[in-house]
Tab-separated table of C-alpha atoms in Angstrom:
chain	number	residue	atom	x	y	z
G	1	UNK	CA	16.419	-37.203	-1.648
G	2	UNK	CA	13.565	-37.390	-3.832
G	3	UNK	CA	13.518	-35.998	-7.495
G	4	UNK	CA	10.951	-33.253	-6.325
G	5	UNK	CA	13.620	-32.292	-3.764
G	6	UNK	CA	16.592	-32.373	-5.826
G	7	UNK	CA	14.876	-29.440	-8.372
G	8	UNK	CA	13.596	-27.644	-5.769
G	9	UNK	CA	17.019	-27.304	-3.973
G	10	UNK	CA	19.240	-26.974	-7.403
G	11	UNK	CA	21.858	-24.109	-7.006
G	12	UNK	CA	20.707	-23.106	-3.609
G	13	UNK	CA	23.465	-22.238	-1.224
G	14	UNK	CA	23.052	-24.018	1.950
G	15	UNK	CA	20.671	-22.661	4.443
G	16	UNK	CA	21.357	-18.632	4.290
G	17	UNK	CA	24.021	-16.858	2.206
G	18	UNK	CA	26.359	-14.307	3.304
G	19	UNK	CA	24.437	-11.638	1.986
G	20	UNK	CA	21.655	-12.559	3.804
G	21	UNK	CA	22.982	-13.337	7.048
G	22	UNK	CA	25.031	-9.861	6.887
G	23	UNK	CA	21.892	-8.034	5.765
G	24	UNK	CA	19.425	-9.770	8.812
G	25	UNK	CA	21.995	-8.976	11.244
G	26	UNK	CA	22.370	-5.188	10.349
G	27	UNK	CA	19.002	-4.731	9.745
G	28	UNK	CA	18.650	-5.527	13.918
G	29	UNK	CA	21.283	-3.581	14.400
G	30	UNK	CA	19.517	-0.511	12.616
G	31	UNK	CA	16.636	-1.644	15.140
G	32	UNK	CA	18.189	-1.833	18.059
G	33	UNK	CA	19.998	1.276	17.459
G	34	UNK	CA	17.185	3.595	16.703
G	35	UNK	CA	16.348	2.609	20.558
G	36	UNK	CA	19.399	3.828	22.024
G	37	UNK	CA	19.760	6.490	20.359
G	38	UNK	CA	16.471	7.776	22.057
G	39	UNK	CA	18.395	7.200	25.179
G	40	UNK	CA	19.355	10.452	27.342
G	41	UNK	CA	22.609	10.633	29.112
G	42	UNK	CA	21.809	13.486	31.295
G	43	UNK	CA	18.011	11.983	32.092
G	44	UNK	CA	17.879	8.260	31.610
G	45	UNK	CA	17.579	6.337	34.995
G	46	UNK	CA	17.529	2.643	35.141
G	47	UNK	CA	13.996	1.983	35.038
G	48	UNK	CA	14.340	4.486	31.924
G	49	UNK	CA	17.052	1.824	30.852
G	50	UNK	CA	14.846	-1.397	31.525
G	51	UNK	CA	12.556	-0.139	29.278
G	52	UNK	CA	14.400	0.871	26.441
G	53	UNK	CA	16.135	-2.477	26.549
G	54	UNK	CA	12.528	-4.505	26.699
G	55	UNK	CA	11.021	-2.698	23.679
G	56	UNK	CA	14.048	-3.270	21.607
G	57	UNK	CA	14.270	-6.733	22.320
G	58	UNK	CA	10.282	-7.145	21.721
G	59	UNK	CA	10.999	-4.999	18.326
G	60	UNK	CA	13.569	-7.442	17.249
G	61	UNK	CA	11.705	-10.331	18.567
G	62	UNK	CA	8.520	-8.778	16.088
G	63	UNK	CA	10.546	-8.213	13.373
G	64	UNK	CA	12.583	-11.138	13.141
G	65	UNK	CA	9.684	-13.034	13.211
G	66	UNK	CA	8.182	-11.489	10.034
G	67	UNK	CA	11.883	-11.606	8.297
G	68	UNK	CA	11.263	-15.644	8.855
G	69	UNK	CA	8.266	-15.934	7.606
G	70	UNK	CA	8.591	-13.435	4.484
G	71	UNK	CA	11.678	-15.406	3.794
G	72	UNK	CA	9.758	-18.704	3.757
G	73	UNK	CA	6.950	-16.865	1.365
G	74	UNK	CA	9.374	-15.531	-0.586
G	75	UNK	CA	11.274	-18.944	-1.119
G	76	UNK	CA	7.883	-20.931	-1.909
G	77	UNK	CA	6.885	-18.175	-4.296
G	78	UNK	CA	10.767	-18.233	-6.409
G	79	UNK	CA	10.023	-22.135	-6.565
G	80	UNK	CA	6.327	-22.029	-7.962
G	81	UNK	CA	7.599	-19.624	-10.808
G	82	UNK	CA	10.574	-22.141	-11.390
G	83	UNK	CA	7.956	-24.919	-10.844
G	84	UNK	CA	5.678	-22.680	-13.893
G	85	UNK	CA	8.591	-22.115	-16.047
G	86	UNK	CA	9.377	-26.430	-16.037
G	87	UNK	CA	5.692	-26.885	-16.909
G	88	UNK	CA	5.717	-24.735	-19.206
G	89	UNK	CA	9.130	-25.790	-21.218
G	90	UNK	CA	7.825	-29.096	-20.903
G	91	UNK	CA	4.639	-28.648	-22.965
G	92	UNK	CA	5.813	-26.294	-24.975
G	93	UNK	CA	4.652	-27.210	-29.087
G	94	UNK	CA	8.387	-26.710	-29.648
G	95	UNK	CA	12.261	-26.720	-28.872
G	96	UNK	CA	12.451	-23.421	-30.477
G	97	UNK	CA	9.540	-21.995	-27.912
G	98	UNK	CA	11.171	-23.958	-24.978
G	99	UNK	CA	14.397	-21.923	-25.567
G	100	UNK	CA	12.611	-18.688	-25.379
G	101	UNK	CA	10.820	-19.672	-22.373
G	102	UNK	CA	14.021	-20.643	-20.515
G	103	UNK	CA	15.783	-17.014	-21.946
G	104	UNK	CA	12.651	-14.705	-20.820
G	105	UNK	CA	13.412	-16.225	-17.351
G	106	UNK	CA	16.752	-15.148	-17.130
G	107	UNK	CA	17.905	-12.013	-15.937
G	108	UNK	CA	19.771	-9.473	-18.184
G	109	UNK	CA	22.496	-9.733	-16.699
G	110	UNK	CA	22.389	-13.590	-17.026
G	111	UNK	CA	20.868	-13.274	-20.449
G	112	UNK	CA	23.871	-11.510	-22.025
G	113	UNK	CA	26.265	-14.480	-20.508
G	114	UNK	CA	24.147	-17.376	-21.563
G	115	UNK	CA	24.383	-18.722	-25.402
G	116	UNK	CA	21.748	-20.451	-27.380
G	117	UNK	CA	23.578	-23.547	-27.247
G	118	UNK	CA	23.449	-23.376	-23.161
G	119	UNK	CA	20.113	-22.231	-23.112
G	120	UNK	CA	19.270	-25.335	-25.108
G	121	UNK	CA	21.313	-27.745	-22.786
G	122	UNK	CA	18.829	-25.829	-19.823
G	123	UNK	CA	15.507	-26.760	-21.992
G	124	UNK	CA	16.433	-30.498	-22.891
G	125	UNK	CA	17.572	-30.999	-18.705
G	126	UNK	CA	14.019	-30.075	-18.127
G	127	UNK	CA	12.420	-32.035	-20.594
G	128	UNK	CA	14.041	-34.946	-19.558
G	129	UNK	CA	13.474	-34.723	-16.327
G	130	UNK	CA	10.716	-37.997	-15.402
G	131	UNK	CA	8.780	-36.087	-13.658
G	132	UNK	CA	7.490	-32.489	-11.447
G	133	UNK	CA	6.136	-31.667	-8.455
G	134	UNK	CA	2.448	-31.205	-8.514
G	135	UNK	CA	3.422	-28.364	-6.094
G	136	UNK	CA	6.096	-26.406	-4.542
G	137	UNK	CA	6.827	-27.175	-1.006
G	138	UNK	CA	9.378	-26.660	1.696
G	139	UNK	CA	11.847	-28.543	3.475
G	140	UNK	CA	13.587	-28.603	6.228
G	141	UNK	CA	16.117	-26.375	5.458
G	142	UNK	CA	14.051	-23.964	4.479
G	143	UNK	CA	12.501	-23.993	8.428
G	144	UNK	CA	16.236	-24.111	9.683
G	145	UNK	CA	16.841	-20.666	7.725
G	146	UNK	CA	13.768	-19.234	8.932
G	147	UNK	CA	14.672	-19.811	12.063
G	148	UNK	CA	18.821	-19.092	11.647
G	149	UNK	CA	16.982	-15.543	10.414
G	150	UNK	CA	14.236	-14.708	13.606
G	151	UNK	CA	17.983	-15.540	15.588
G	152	UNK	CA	20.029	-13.459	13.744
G	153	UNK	CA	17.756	-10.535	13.967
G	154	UNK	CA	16.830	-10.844	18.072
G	155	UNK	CA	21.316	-11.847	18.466
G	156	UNK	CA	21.763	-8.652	17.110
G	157	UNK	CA	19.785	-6.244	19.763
G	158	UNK	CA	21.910	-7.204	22.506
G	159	UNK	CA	25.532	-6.200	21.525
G	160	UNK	CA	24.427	-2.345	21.269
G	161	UNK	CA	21.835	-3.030	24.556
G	162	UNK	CA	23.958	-5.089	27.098
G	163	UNK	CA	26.230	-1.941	27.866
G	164	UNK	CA	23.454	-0.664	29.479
G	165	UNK	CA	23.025	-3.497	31.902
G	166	UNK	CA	26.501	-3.655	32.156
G	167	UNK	CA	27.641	-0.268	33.226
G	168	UNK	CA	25.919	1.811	35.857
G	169	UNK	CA	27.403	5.248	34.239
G	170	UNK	CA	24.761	6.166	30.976
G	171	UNK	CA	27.265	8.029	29.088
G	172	UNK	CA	30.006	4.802	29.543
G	173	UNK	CA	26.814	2.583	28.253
G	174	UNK	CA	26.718	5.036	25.144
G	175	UNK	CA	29.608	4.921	24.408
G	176	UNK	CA	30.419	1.012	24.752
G	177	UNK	CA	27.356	0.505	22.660
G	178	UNK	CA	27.973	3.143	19.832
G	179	UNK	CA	32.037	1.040	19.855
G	180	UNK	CA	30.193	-2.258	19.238
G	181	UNK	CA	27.562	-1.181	16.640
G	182	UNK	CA	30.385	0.311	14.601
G	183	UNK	CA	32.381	-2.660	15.279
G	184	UNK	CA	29.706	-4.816	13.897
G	185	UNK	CA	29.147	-2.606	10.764
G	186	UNK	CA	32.542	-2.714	9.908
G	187	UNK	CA	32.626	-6.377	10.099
G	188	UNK	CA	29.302	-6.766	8.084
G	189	UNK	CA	31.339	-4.566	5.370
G	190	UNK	CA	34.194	-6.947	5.381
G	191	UNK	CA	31.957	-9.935	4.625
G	192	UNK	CA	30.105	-8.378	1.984
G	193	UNK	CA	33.000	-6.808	0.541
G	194	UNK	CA	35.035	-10.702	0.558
G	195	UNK	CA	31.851	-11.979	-0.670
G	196	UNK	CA	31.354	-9.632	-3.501
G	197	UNK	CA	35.015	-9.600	-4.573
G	198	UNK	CA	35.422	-6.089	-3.527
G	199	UNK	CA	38.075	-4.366	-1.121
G	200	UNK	CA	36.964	-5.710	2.171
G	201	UNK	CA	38.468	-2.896	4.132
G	202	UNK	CA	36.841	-0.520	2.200
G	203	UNK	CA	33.514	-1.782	2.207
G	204	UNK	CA	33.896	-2.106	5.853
G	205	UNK	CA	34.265	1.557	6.567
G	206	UNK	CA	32.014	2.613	3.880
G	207	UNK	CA	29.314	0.027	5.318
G	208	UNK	CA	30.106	1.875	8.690
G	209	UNK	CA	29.420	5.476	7.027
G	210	UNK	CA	26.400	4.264	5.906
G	211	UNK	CA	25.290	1.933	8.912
G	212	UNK	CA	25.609	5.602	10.849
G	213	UNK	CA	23.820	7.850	8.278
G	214	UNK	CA	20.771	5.470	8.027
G	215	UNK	CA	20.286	5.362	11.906
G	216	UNK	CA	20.665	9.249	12.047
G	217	UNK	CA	17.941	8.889	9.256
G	218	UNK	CA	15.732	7.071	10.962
G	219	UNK	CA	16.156	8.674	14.664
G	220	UNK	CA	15.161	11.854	13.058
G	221	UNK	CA	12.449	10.757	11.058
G	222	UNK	CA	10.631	9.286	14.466
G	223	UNK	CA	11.988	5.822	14.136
């Protein structure tokens, strides 16, 4: 791995966090779910059906394709302002300006954790470092998450879709579907809430409130 590599990929988890995969996958959920619940037990025949199950998959198929490639800008855009930030510690007149170049990039939160004696260990790694990209760039990994996102998001349409196919009865369909999309909420809760050192059992039913408000949300605001 090259220097340039090495900076760029410096305290990145590998390929997608659990926040992030959690988030992609209930986010098409939500999509997929604001399909079905458009879906009429009393009037919904199977061509009725097809369709429904052919837009949501193009929806997710649309949207995960823009989660990919906002991810990808939004990954080149955090390493040109680390990229800046380097450049800028580097030829700063000072050590005393370096430090407050490293401390304005921190986050409050960070900022009331880091001392002046760390923040100076950050500012003297950086000036010591031989050399910087002329420009950021991504790598392979970053493609591989792009495209562990776009999968994520299409994966998730067909858990709260496939009853549908499955079961000739529309109300049975409903019914398996609305089981799964809960069941899937309530597991994205107990990552997130394992992750975040929260109660995961907790989170899990309070992600599966939510998960149900936001789809009534967005059903009755035309979604």
């Amino acid at each position: 791995m090259s220097e340039a590599e090495a900076m760029q990929g410096q305290a990145r988890e590998p390929l997608l966090s659990p926040v992030d995969r959690v988030s992609e996958m209930l986010f098409g959920l939500f999509m997929a779910l604001t399909f079905v619940g458009a879906v009429s037990a009393a009037n919904s025949g199977r061509e009725e059906i097809r369709t429904m199950f052919i837009t949501a998959l193009g929806c997710n198929l649309a949207w995960g394709l823009v989660d990919a490639v906002m991810y990808l800008v939004r990954t080149i855009t955090e390493r040109g302002r680390k990229l800046t930030l380097a450049q800028a510690v580097r030829s700063a007149p000072d050590a005393q300006t370096g430090r407050r170049l490293v401390a304005s990039f921190l986050s409050e939160v960070a900022a009331g954790l880091v001392s002046e004696t760390e923040i100076e260990a950050v500012r003297a790694r950086i000036v010591a470092q031989p050399s910087l990209p002329a420009r950021p760039a991504l790598g392979r990994d970053d493609a591989l998450a792009a495209v562990g996102i776009f999968l994520i998001v299409v994966l998730a349409t067909f858990p709260v879709v496939i009853p549908f196919i499955v079961f000739s009865d529309v109300g049975t369909a409903m019914f398996a579907s609305r089981a799964l999309a809960l069941a899937m909420l309530f597991l994205g809760g107990l990552a997130l809430g394992r992750y975040a050192g929260y109660g995961s059992l907790r989170t899990g039913f309070v992600m599966v409130g939510l998960g149900a408000a936001l789809v009534v949300a967005v059903i009755a605001l035309g979604g």
